[in-house]
Coordinates of C-alpha atoms in Angstrom, one line a residue:
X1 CA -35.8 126.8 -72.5
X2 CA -34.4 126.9 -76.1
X3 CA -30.9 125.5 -75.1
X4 CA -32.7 122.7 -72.8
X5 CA -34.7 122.0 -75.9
X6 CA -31.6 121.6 -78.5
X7 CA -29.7 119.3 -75.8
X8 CA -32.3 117.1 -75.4
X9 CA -32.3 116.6 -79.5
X10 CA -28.3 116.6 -80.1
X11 CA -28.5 113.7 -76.8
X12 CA -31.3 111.5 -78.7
X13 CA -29.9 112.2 -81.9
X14 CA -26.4 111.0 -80.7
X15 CA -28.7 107.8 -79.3
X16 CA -29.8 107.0 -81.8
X17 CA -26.5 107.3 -84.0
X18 CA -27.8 110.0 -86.2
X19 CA -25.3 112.5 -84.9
X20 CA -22.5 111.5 -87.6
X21 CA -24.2 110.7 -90.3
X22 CA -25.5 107.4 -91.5
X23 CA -23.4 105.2 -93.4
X24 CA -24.2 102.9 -96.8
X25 CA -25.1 99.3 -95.3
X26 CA -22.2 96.5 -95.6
X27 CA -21.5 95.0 -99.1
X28 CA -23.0 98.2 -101.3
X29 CA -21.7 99.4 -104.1
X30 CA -18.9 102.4 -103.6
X31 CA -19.4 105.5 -105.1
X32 CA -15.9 104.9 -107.4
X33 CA -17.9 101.8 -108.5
X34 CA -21.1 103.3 -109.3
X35 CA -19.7 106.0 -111.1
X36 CA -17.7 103.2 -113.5
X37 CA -21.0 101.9 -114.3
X38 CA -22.3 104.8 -116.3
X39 CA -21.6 104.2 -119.8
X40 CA -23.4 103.3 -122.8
X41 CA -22.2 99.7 -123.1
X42 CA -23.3 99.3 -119.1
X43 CA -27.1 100.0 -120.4
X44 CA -26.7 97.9 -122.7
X45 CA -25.7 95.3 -121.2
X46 CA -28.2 95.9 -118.7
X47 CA -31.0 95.7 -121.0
X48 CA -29.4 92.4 -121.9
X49 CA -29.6 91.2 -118.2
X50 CA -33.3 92.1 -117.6
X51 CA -34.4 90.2 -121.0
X52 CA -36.4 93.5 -121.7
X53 CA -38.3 92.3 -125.3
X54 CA -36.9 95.1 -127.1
X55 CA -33.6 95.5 -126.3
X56 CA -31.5 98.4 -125.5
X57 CA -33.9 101.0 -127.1
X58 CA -32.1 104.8 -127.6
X59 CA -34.4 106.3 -130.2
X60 CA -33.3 110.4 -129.3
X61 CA -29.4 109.1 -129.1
X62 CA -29.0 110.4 -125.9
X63 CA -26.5 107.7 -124.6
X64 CA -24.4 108.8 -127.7
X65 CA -24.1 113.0 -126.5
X66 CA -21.6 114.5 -124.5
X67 CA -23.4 117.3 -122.0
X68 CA -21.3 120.3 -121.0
X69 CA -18.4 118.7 -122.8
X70 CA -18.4 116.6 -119.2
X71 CA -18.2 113.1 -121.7
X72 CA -20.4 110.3 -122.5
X73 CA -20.3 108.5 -119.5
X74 CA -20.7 112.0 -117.0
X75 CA -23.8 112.2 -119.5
X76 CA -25.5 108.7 -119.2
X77 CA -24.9 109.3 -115.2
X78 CA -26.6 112.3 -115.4
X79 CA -29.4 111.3 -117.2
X80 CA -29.9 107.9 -115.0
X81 CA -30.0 110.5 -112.3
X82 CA -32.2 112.8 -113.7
X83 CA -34.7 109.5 -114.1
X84 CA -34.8 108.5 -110.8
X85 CA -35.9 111.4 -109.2

């Protein structure tokens, strides 16, 4: 009963096209790109961007430190990732 079970999920996950994995929609950024875009200069000039009133604000430094010796830019990812979730 089990086994019947499991068969009838792989089939409708394989119907549905979940049975490899779902990939990133057309036209997104790669991963290589995203990863690029981690530095201190990219905040800043995203603050620029979004005409936030005061600016690229940094007042504990943080985009300046170097976790686990990893470098800036593995930091500022780390962080941006940290704030998302």
């Amino acid at each position: 009963l089990i086994a019947t079970k499991m068969a009838a999920l792989s089939l409708s996950t394989s119907a549905l096209g979940l049975a490899h994995g779902v990939a990133p929609p057309r036209g997104s950024p790669s991963i290589s790109m995203m990863a690029k875009a981690t530095g201190k200069d990219t905040l800043i000039a995203l603050a620029e961007e979004q005409q936030i009133p005061m600016g690229f604000w940094d007042p504990l430094k943080l985009a300046d430190k170097d976790f686990w010796s990893e470098g800036n830019d593995a930091t500022v990812g780390w962080l941006r990732h940290a704030e998302i979730k």
